[in-house]
XYZ file of C-alpha atoms in Angstrom:
703
model
C -42.417 9.188 109.454
C -44.731 11.809 108.298
C -44.880 15.167 110.413
C -48.628 15.706 109.053
C -51.920 15.456 110.975
C -55.651 15.372 110.933
C -58.499 15.570 113.246
C -59.542 12.495 115.180
C -62.250 10.585 113.655
C -62.288 6.992 114.373
C -63.916 5.723 117.624
C -61.838 3.352 119.657
C -64.356 1.280 121.361
C -67.618 -0.795 120.180
C -70.281 0.431 122.377
C -74.063 -0.096 122.879
C -74.203 3.639 123.839
C -72.186 6.808 123.240
C -68.722 6.834 124.945
C -67.559 10.264 126.362
C -64.169 10.543 124.838
C -62.045 12.833 127.131
C -59.650 15.546 125.684
C -56.527 13.667 127.001
C -57.677 10.491 125.040
C -58.435 12.608 121.778
C -54.904 13.960 121.381
C -54.218 11.703 118.410
C -54.910 11.759 114.929
C -56.616 8.445 113.768
C -55.663 7.773 110.177
C -55.204 3.927 110.871
C -57.492 3.301 113.528
C -56.397 1.244 116.227
C -57.726 -2.339 116.834
C -61.016 -2.425 118.761
C -59.981 -3.865 122.030
C -63.134 -3.238 124.505
C -66.745 -3.726 124.348
C -69.660 -1.447 126.030
C -69.448 -3.667 129.024
C -65.566 -3.976 129.495
C -63.931 -0.714 128.190
C -63.252 0.811 131.420
C -61.193 -2.324 132.473
C -59.093 -2.394 129.124
C -56.506 0.374 130.041
C -54.517 1.454 133.179
C -55.906 -1.773 134.925
C -53.998 -4.921 136.242
C -54.950 -8.141 134.417
C -56.852 -10.988 135.892
C -59.375 -8.890 137.188
C -56.998 -7.614 140.121
C -57.703 -3.790 139.659
C -61.466 -4.537 139.876
C -60.749 -6.051 143.153
C -60.060 -2.619 144.464
C -62.764 -0.930 146.428
C -63.267 2.300 148.061
C -62.600 0.192 151.535
C -59.158 -0.761 150.198
C -58.357 2.551 148.982
C -59.248 3.998 152.507
C -56.838 1.710 154.025
C -54.125 2.712 151.876
C -54.540 6.221 152.814
C -55.069 5.272 156.515
C -51.562 3.746 156.158
C -49.758 6.522 154.536
C -51.581 9.289 156.569
C -52.898 7.853 159.858
C -55.153 10.343 161.485
C -55.825 12.228 157.980
C -53.037 14.899 158.589
C -52.749 15.596 155.064
C -56.522 15.359 153.924
C -56.423 18.833 152.270
C -53.644 19.745 149.732
C -52.577 22.671 151.842
C -51.700 20.353 154.533
C -49.614 18.142 152.330
C -47.772 21.152 150.954
C -46.889 22.475 154.352
C -45.570 18.808 155.502
C -43.384 18.625 152.343
C -41.890 22.099 152.609
C -43.321 23.695 149.514
C -45.036 26.390 151.639
C -44.719 27.570 155.043
C -48.399 27.829 156.046
C -51.798 26.906 154.380
C -52.513 30.615 154.030
C -49.639 31.026 151.719
C -51.170 28.796 149.121
C -52.868 30.289 146.040
C -55.179 27.774 144.327
C -55.700 30.112 141.373
C -53.636 32.722 139.719
C -49.794 33.320 139.615
C -47.307 32.183 142.033
C -43.746 32.800 142.577
C -41.065 29.942 142.563
C -38.480 30.296 145.028
C -35.319 28.084 145.133
C -34.912 25.730 147.912
C -31.942 26.622 150.261
C -30.416 24.707 153.341
C -30.835 26.211 155.712
C -34.039 28.526 154.773
C -33.072 32.059 153.634
C -35.510 35.039 154.297
C -37.732 35.336 151.022
C -37.870 31.415 150.578
C -41.634 31.409 151.769
C -44.608 33.888 151.807
C -47.896 34.426 150.296
C -48.120 32.958 146.672
C -44.569 31.380 146.773
C -43.538 27.723 146.217
C -40.135 26.608 147.433
C -38.717 24.062 145.335
C -35.324 22.595 144.073
C -37.096 22.533 140.426
C -39.983 23.550 138.480
C -41.116 22.596 134.945
C -44.373 22.697 133.100
C -44.898 20.261 130.125
C -47.495 18.510 128.160
C -47.144 14.755 128.723
C -47.834 13.683 125.213
C -47.152 10.012 125.353
C -49.449 8.479 127.639
C -51.990 10.465 129.787
C -52.071 13.860 127.654
C -52.343 16.302 130.522
C -50.544 19.490 130.910
C -48.578 19.243 134.218
C -47.255 22.193 136.368
C -44.693 20.195 138.301
C -42.597 20.968 141.520
C -40.097 18.739 143.145
C -37.703 19.505 146.311
C -35.616 17.430 148.985
C -35.230 17.445 152.736
C -33.035 18.609 153.886
C -31.681 19.095 150.438
C -30.671 16.849 147.328
C -27.185 16.400 148.116
C -27.762 14.937 151.708
C -27.512 11.224 151.799
C -31.039 9.310 152.067
C -32.871 12.486 151.208
C -36.462 12.589 151.456
C -37.845 13.688 147.945
C -41.393 15.257 147.565
C -42.801 16.079 144.068
C -46.492 17.240 142.887
C -48.124 17.909 139.753
C -51.033 20.244 138.827
C -52.924 18.435 136.008
C -54.900 20.578 133.128
C -56.627 19.487 130.381
C -54.719 19.428 127.033
C -57.312 22.011 125.541
C -56.721 25.469 126.800
C -58.736 28.943 126.022
C -56.530 31.928 125.170
C -59.349 34.271 126.038
C -62.611 33.843 128.189
C -66.024 35.161 127.224
C -66.473 38.530 129.055
C -70.319 38.796 129.105
C -73.485 37.217 128.695
C -74.870 34.038 129.918
C -71.588 32.024 129.118
C -69.407 34.510 130.876
C -65.993 33.187 132.142
C -66.196 30.032 129.964
C -63.518 29.516 127.355
C -64.147 31.459 124.073
C -64.299 28.586 121.353
C -62.760 30.964 118.877
C -59.345 30.948 120.849
C -59.259 27.333 121.831
C -55.570 25.635 121.109
C -55.274 22.021 121.930
C -51.949 20.009 122.434
C -49.867 23.107 121.450
C -47.090 25.205 122.900
C -49.731 27.913 123.348
C -51.856 25.537 125.542
C -48.955 24.713 127.817
C -48.265 28.619 128.372
C -51.951 29.437 129.055
C -52.120 26.753 131.855
C -49.225 28.311 133.469
C -50.123 31.725 133.145
C -53.924 31.485 133.958
C -53.476 28.662 136.531
C -57.243 28.501 137.016
C -59.350 26.121 138.959
C -62.726 26.719 137.113
C -63.601 23.663 134.867
C -65.501 26.183 132.248
C -62.153 27.348 131.275
C -60.410 23.965 131.099
C -58.867 24.666 134.426
C -57.094 22.429 136.673
C -58.469 18.727 136.907
C -56.719 17.351 139.860
C -53.360 17.410 141.751
C -51.119 14.314 142.502
C -48.457 14.273 145.163
C -45.602 12.027 145.930
C -43.393 11.491 148.909
C -40.188 9.364 149.079
C -40.117 9.314 152.658
C -40.160 6.738 155.719
C -43.424 5.107 157.021
C -45.759 7.502 158.833
C -45.958 5.358 161.921
C -42.261 5.836 162.548
C -41.408 1.892 162.289
C -38.331 2.405 160.025
C -37.179 6.144 159.907
C -34.260 5.500 157.760
C -36.082 3.758 154.953
C -37.766 5.728 152.365
C -40.439 4.472 149.774
C -42.825 6.062 147.555
C -46.333 7.105 148.804
C -48.931 8.899 146.463
C -51.800 11.121 146.964
C -54.481 12.298 144.568
C -56.488 15.499 145.458
C -59.663 16.375 143.892
C -59.677 20.090 142.654
C -62.950 21.979 141.851
C -64.970 24.870 142.962
C -67.258 23.747 145.856
C -70.673 23.552 144.541
C -73.346 25.764 146.267
C -76.716 24.655 147.127
C -78.334 26.163 144.316
C -80.850 25.351 141.696
C -78.749 27.098 138.759
C -75.683 24.815 139.674
C -76.578 22.821 136.272
C -76.741 24.344 132.989
C -80.372 24.548 131.952
C -79.201 24.468 128.252
C -77.055 21.072 128.504
C -79.165 18.431 126.781
C -77.004 15.585 126.207
C -73.813 15.747 128.325
C -74.742 17.583 131.645
C -71.133 17.035 132.920
C -69.709 19.500 130.045
C -71.108 22.675 131.373
C -72.602 21.646 134.647
C -70.774 24.329 136.976
C -72.447 27.759 135.757
C -73.194 29.712 138.941
C -70.051 29.601 140.901
C -68.122 32.854 141.217
C -64.343 32.599 140.740
C -63.559 33.540 144.372
C -65.453 30.971 146.048
C -63.990 28.196 148.038
C -61.974 25.643 146.200
C -62.051 21.913 147.028
C -58.717 20.404 147.363
C -59.106 16.953 149.142
C -57.969 13.162 148.748
C -61.551 12.493 149.353
C -64.594 13.563 147.204
C -65.907 16.405 149.335
C -68.900 15.750 151.327
C -72.144 16.697 149.950
C -73.353 18.524 152.924
C -70.234 20.628 153.056
C -69.090 19.538 156.626
C -65.253 19.329 155.990
C -62.222 20.386 157.946
C -61.488 24.087 157.504
C -59.081 24.862 154.601
C -57.600 27.800 156.337
C -57.650 30.157 159.227
C -61.274 30.918 159.902
C -62.809 29.128 156.924
C -65.780 27.114 156.854
C -68.112 25.644 154.158
C -71.946 25.883 154.019
C -73.995 23.306 152.530
C -73.651 22.257 149.022
C -74.730 19.661 146.176
C -71.226 18.088 145.154
C -72.873 14.853 144.935
C -75.207 16.290 142.242
C -72.363 16.900 140.186
C -70.653 13.618 140.653
C -73.882 11.943 139.434
C -73.604 13.920 136.376
C -70.005 14.140 135.558
C -69.004 10.768 136.939
C -71.886 8.445 137.615
C -74.341 9.331 134.889
C -73.514 10.566 131.356
C -77.100 10.915 130.027
C -80.014 12.999 128.762
C -81.559 15.308 131.003
C -85.330 14.389 131.337
C -86.164 17.639 132.702
C -84.140 20.656 131.822
C -83.042 23.156 134.329
C -82.983 20.532 137.343
C -80.629 18.202 138.520
C -82.686 15.316 138.977
C -84.390 12.742 136.561
C -81.620 11.560 134.874
C -81.430 8.164 132.732
C -78.722 5.843 132.184
C -75.285 5.437 133.357
C -71.974 5.563 131.971
C -71.868 2.506 129.718
C -70.936 0.335 131.625
C -71.887 1.702 134.951
C -68.790 2.239 137.089
C -67.695 -0.637 139.301
C -68.188 1.946 142.044
C -69.922 5.203 141.688
C -68.512 8.231 143.225
C -69.696 9.231 146.746
C -68.832 12.148 148.865
C -66.370 11.268 151.498
C -64.840 8.123 149.601
C -61.203 8.425 148.435
C -60.781 10.381 145.386
C -60.494 7.974 142.415
C -59.171 9.781 139.118
C -60.457 9.191 135.751
C -57.342 9.498 133.629
C -59.040 8.254 130.252
C -62.732 9.188 130.195
C -63.265 5.421 130.667
C -64.670 5.643 134.107
C -62.743 6.588 137.410
C -60.504 3.765 138.834
C -59.244 3.160 142.575
C -56.000 4.448 144.060
C -53.091 3.747 144.544
C -53.072 0.957 141.978
C -54.211 3.457 139.220
C -50.647 5.025 139.586
C -48.879 1.854 140.152
C -49.646 0.639 136.649
C -46.907 2.956 135.431
C -45.029 3.950 138.617
C -44.403 0.326 139.575
C -45.391 -2.170 142.134
C -48.422 -4.557 141.981
C -51.767 -4.895 143.713
C -51.629 -7.193 146.985
C -52.791 -10.747 146.233
C -55.111 -10.568 149.272
C -56.856 -7.223 148.415
C -60.176 -8.842 148.009
C -59.897 -10.577 151.473
C -57.697 -8.799 153.893
C -58.578 -5.754 155.844
C -55.201 -4.392 155.731
C -54.073 -5.372 151.983
C -51.251 -2.523 151.933
C -49.969 -3.355 155.382
C -49.397 -0.975 158.266
C -47.006 1.164 156.217
C -48.467 1.297 152.613
C -45.282 0.557 151.149
C -45.498 -0.761 147.549
C -42.139 -2.468 146.469
C -40.913 -0.815 143.019
C -43.142 1.943 143.279
C -41.190 5.105 142.060
C -41.131 8.366 140.442
C -41.063 8.823 136.692
C -38.525 11.017 135.072
C -39.522 14.020 132.909
C -39.112 12.672 129.365
C -38.270 15.595 126.978
C -38.808 13.191 123.953
C -42.314 12.580 125.221
C -43.119 16.094 126.067
C -44.559 19.317 124.553
C -43.231 22.517 126.150
C -44.529 26.074 126.021
C -43.652 28.976 123.961
C -41.789 32.224 124.840
C -44.618 34.495 125.746
C -42.354 37.511 126.397
C -42.290 40.769 124.380
C -38.949 40.106 123.121
C -39.625 36.433 122.094
C -38.110 35.479 118.623
C -40.853 34.534 115.954
C -39.694 31.040 116.409
C -40.353 30.749 120.022
C -43.431 33.074 120.484
C -46.880 31.983 120.821
C -48.281 31.611 117.012
C -51.886 32.565 116.003
C -51.573 29.769 113.405
C -51.628 27.202 116.345
C -55.384 28.087 117.037
C -58.311 26.587 115.582
C -60.286 28.419 113.168
C -62.921 30.598 114.660
C -66.449 29.540 114.412
C -68.628 30.941 111.611
C -69.912 34.385 112.482
C -67.140 35.174 114.500
C -64.234 37.522 114.001
C -60.777 35.831 113.944
C -58.689 36.104 117.071
C -55.417 37.845 117.114
C -52.783 36.806 119.489
C -51.199 39.544 121.603
C -48.332 39.255 123.731
C -48.248 38.287 126.488
C -50.802 35.545 125.614
C -53.021 35.724 128.633
C -53.512 39.572 129.539
C -55.188 40.544 132.545
C -59.106 40.561 132.254
C -61.997 40.514 134.414
C -61.811 36.742 135.149
C -58.187 36.425 135.758
C -55.601 37.676 138.305
C -52.685 40.101 136.675
C -50.210 37.778 134.852
C -46.783 37.798 133.854
C -45.459 36.575 130.582
C -43.480 33.804 130.713
C -40.632 31.739 128.611
C -41.511 28.115 128.875
C -39.718 26.688 125.942
C -37.682 23.741 126.306
C -34.512 25.909 126.044
C -35.531 27.913 128.883
C -36.584 24.795 130.815
C -33.528 22.740 130.383
C -31.767 23.284 133.420
C -35.175 22.932 135.583
C -35.614 19.557 133.608
C -32.230 18.533 134.623
C -32.489 19.398 138.119
C -36.045 17.530 138.206
C -34.606 14.303 136.884
C -31.785 14.793 139.302
C -34.204 14.457 142.266
C -36.229 11.825 140.537
C -33.222 9.675 140.004
C -32.526 9.466 143.797
C -35.731 7.677 144.164
C -34.329 5.275 141.499
C -31.528 4.190 143.736
C -28.757 6.410 142.300
C -26.708 8.567 144.776
C -25.193 12.156 144.025
C -21.544 12.748 144.491
C -20.562 13.007 147.952
C -20.043 16.694 149.345
C -16.763 15.439 150.854
C -15.425 14.261 147.348
C -16.720 17.628 145.636
C -20.379 17.332 145.133
C -22.074 20.641 145.267
C -24.660 22.989 143.583
C -23.252 24.924 140.720
C -24.586 28.626 139.971
C -27.734 27.109 138.589
C -28.588 25.040 141.456
C -27.629 21.870 139.380
C -25.956 18.955 141.397
C -22.325 18.600 140.149
C -18.828 17.764 141.056
C -18.475 14.218 140.119
C -19.912 10.754 139.154
C -23.198 9.612 140.704
C -23.166 6.173 142.017
C -25.884 3.534 141.703
C -26.385 -0.442 142.316
C -26.580 -3.071 139.677
C -28.366 -6.202 139.595
C -28.678 -9.264 137.113
C -31.585 -9.390 135.097
C -30.661 -13.209 134.111
C -28.522 -12.048 131.247
C -26.270 -8.971 132.319
C -25.552 -7.165 135.512
C -26.678 -3.505 135.018
C -28.281 -0.593 136.626
C -32.068 -0.285 136.134
C -33.371 0.986 132.820
C -34.548 4.136 134.455
C -31.150 4.973 136.159
C -29.306 4.273 132.904
C -31.519 6.499 131.010
C -31.452 9.460 133.310
C -27.520 9.388 133.610
C -27.227 8.663 129.913
C -29.509 11.688 128.949
C -27.122 14.015 130.669
C -23.538 12.055 129.966
C -20.834 13.388 128.074
C -21.986 12.263 124.659
C -18.552 11.470 123.563
C -18.349 9.054 126.611
C -21.672 7.303 127.067
C -20.390 5.526 130.343
C -20.028 8.978 131.883
C -21.992 9.137 135.191
C -21.397 12.812 136.236
C -24.478 14.283 134.475
C -21.867 17.046 132.942
C -22.533 16.539 129.210
C -22.438 19.774 127.253
C -25.562 21.245 125.636
C -26.508 20.693 122.038
C -28.324 22.624 119.256
C -31.304 20.707 118.083
C -30.831 19.717 114.404
C -33.613 19.795 111.888
C -33.617 15.929 111.392
C -32.894 13.398 114.240
C -29.358 11.878 113.284
C -30.168 8.235 114.316
C -33.703 7.812 113.270
C -33.867 10.476 110.488
C -37.227 11.658 111.743
C -37.622 15.732 111.089
C -37.478 17.498 114.629
C -40.346 19.658 115.198
C -39.894 23.165 113.630
C -40.321 25.177 116.560
C -37.728 23.004 118.454
C -35.042 23.108 115.712
C -32.125 25.567 116.879
C -32.945 25.426 120.515
C -30.243 24.455 122.961
C -30.780 21.504 125.005
C -29.180 19.564 127.718
C -31.206 16.202 127.585
C -30.015 13.768 125.047
C -33.035 12.451 123.116
C -31.149 10.092 121.140
C -29.693 8.421 124.124
C -29.661 4.689 123.671
C -29.024 2.185 126.519
C -25.730 -0.052 126.180
C -28.152 -3.242 125.761
C -29.833 -1.814 122.691
C -26.730 -0.881 120.671
C -25.871 -4.226 119.056
C -27.508 -6.362 116.637
C -30.617 -8.382 117.184
C -29.947 -11.342 119.241
C -32.442 -13.993 118.307
C -32.687 -13.736 114.389
C -35.838 -11.823 114.550
C -35.390 -10.101 111.212
C -35.493 -12.837 108.332
C -34.381 -11.491 104.920
C -37.109 -10.031 102.970
C -39.081 -9.288 106.208
C -41.327 -6.221 105.682
C -40.342 -5.616 102.202
C -36.792 -5.676 103.240
C -36.837 -3.046 106.007
C -34.350 -3.881 108.669
C -34.904 -2.601 112.274
C -31.886 -2.203 114.124
C -32.229 -2.453 118.018
C -31.412 1.077 118.199
C -34.019 2.237 115.781
C -36.493 0.065 117.395
C -35.728 1.497 120.844
C -35.696 5.178 119.901
C -38.818 4.848 117.393
C -40.955 2.296 119.421
C -39.708 1.354 122.948
C -38.959 5.100 124.035
C -42.349 6.549 122.893
C -44.571 3.467 123.564
C -43.007 1.240 126.381
C -40.218 2.879 128.163
C -42.236 5.424 130.526
C -44.137 2.580 132.298
C -41.824 -0.525 131.840
C -38.604 1.216 133.288
C -40.603 0.947 136.485
C -41.297 -2.661 136.458
C -38.771 -5.292 138.237
C -35.501 -5.698 136.482
C -36.849 -8.612 134.411
C -39.503 -6.393 132.774
C -37.775 -3.073 132.579
C -36.746 -3.378 128.884
C -33.372 -2.207 129.833
C -31.801 -4.488 126.970
C -32.626 -5.617 123.655
C -31.914 -9.385 124.652
C -34.630 -8.841 127.674
C -37.030 -7.269 125.340
C -36.700 -9.862 122.548
C -37.266 -12.626 125.158
C -40.525 -11.168 125.591
C -41.674 -11.886 121.932
C -44.612 -14.080 122.841
C -45.977 -11.470 125.036
C -45.585 -8.682 122.521
C -47.549 -11.056 119.961
C -50.018 -11.845 122.382
C -50.682 -8.414 123.892
C -49.838 -5.939 121.039
C -50.353 -7.915 117.654
C -53.088 -10.273 118.684
C -55.800 -7.610 119.463
C -55.776 -6.635 115.713
C -56.534 -10.146 114.849
C -59.189 -10.527 117.292
C -60.871 -7.544 116.174
C -60.843 -8.480 112.323
C -62.388 -11.657 113.343
C -64.941 -10.290 115.713
C -63.563 -11.959 118.448
C -62.867 -9.166 121.004
C -61.829 -10.603 124.244
C -62.243 -8.180 127.144
C -60.151 -10.405 129.511
C -57.171 -10.119 126.909
C -54.194 -8.077 128.308
C -53.539 -5.036 125.886
C -50.069 -3.235 125.648
C -49.376 -0.453 125.641
C -51.682 -0.103 128.849
C -52.525 3.490 128.380
C -55.244 4.311 126.018
C -53.445 7.390 124.404
C -50.079 5.290 123.970
C -52.188 2.485 122.290
C -53.666 5.048 119.890
C -50.335 6.281 118.954
C -48.477 3.102 118.413
C -51.105 2.060 116.042
C -51.812 5.469 114.260
C -48.095 6.326 113.635
C -47.871 9.609 115.344
C -44.698 10.723 117.045
C -45.695 12.496 120.346
C -42.802 15.038 120.139
C -42.643 15.783 116.597
C -46.498 15.495 115.419
C -48.379 16.807 118.406
C -51.003 19.358 117.190
C -54.460 18.043 116.209
C -56.130 21.035 114.908
C -56.332 20.118 111.447
C -54.004 22.700 110.058
C -51.267 20.665 108.624
C -52.886 17.749 106.771
C -52.998 13.947 107.293
C -50.375 11.477 108.305
C -49.270 8.660 106.134
C -50.102 5.805 108.273
C -51.822 3.459 106.023
C -51.680 -0.303 107.078
C -48.710 -1.070 104.714
C -46.587 1.953 105.802
C -43.407 0.177 106.889
C -42.049 3.315 108.630
C -45.058 3.213 111.295
C -44.132 2.273 114.854
C -46.414 -0.631 114.709
C -44.975 -1.993 111.360
C -41.292 -1.379 112.637
C -42.403 -3.434 115.785
C -43.933 -5.950 113.481
C -40.542 -6.016 111.225
C -38.166 -6.501 114.345
C -40.185 -9.873 114.830
C -40.100 -10.943 111.476
C -43.583 -9.885 110.500
C -44.932 -7.956 107.366
C -47.526 -5.539 108.101
C -50.195 -8.205 107.547
C -48.630 -11.642 107.897
C -49.213 -12.000 111.723
C -52.875 -11.885 111.552
C -52.916 -13.709 108.122
C -51.427 -16.647 109.994
C -54.057 -16.540 112.754
C -57.049 -17.084 110.290
């Protein structure tokens, strides 16, 4: 697979009006345009939605019922309240929504220094760019109560989400002061990850924090079953509170008023962090001791950013807009409704099913008719945490003065400066103190530097997947790095109709950290390895700035059920110009990148834990993956058809041949990928070959 890239050019959807393509959705170089799968009237329902119209059956009322079930009395309405309840901070006044924080390691019992102003107490901390499905930079923490060795521990995690584009410098003066300097923009790179962590801004002008997502693996809030843990999710809106000011909208905005709508807010103003859209009149619960909010115009911003994306008919005002998002959202954003995230710039989607698409579970069949579709507890069966998958992530750089050239932040990662501006020189640390940021400290966020924290994070996650750490009575303990060690993990096995096995997620996480000479090892005690220049199984070159790094997570782990030969004669002689695709190849080149992160949380019959199970879904793969290409060629796009992969970014990357780990930058500096329709090495054509098709034969048979 080529390691070259180009800027995205092709548009994914047919539209009657221009579609706003978000940063998270434009990460990919589109050399072989993905098939058209949506129209102007259906595009918002194509991705991250359940089929059969079930996602559309969600309403603000159903979202409210879910939140009322998991948080009766709205005791965790603010993000600070949730953080206190989970134990990440000790009091709301300790929370710093902007600027630097101190990560303190969790102890049981609590030790002096674990808590305090600007401190976050956790079992593990990582920051990565999720490059396979959503494309956000994620600052993630996880912890257990009372600790991660205690049987039936409660597990809490949260993710700060940032745009994949970051600005190394901010404009210092003039009408655009505080906005990102376009000459220093870096997108989908190690630098972007480092900037997001070091600046930790909530200002949208500087590509700051978008939203926070929090998860609990805990008993029902109503106390009905205190020994039964299940996953619950909260999504918190994050933005500076809009003052009631006529300058709240950029008078220079002419097309997309949402891009620069927030222009008048000082950086030290109140930050809204609620799981509801903040009220328009500012009447909200106090966010801390003595804090109150005055009147505001949040709804005007929502109308501009989420509800209407159109031309201003009267510049300089926040009225007289024409036209809605094409199509108009199913439910427009209103103050006090439950926050509905927008993950692919195709319109907001209701919680919690938006998360269930990848985290597991389904929408209740009675959601359109029942006043309590989520029950009295809000439990969603099979809803679980997702592991941190290094092969689908981009890590930061080493921004310390002693960094090696291979790990340091590189000026070559930045876009060319605009005409007439002076070139930007990277200094160390990358984000230096300036009038718009708090004093910062340089950080080493390379993969090597985060491997131990990554392992700890996944150890806590796999607890929510049904695995149990070694018992303390049998030697289980935390080693000097805080990693769970001392014996084998245990886990349940079930039958998927063909074999009795652990879930796909459990097998993968344990396999990532197993002894490489003993893949059945379940102790998570595998020795570290040094990243080679070329992947030994796939033959794909590893990303140059990862080569030579010491890692713990084994990117080449293949589940036992994927190590044999094809089970159903799906590779006839001569198929795909003679290219044979072994199950292990298909797993590492296609399933791991384009299927695993969502399917591993489906029920056992659909978690793709074995090649036999995957091949049994041949008909679905043809209908959901291949058929949309044929429909697009014939001009027969059917918006009711199911599309897989179900995340827009993943769909694009499957078709255009971009490996999310080795080929991430889209700054145009390294050329174009070789992803012609006939390229037999592209992921989509490997998948076709596995099912006995050439790059063009399937659609040819549909004519």
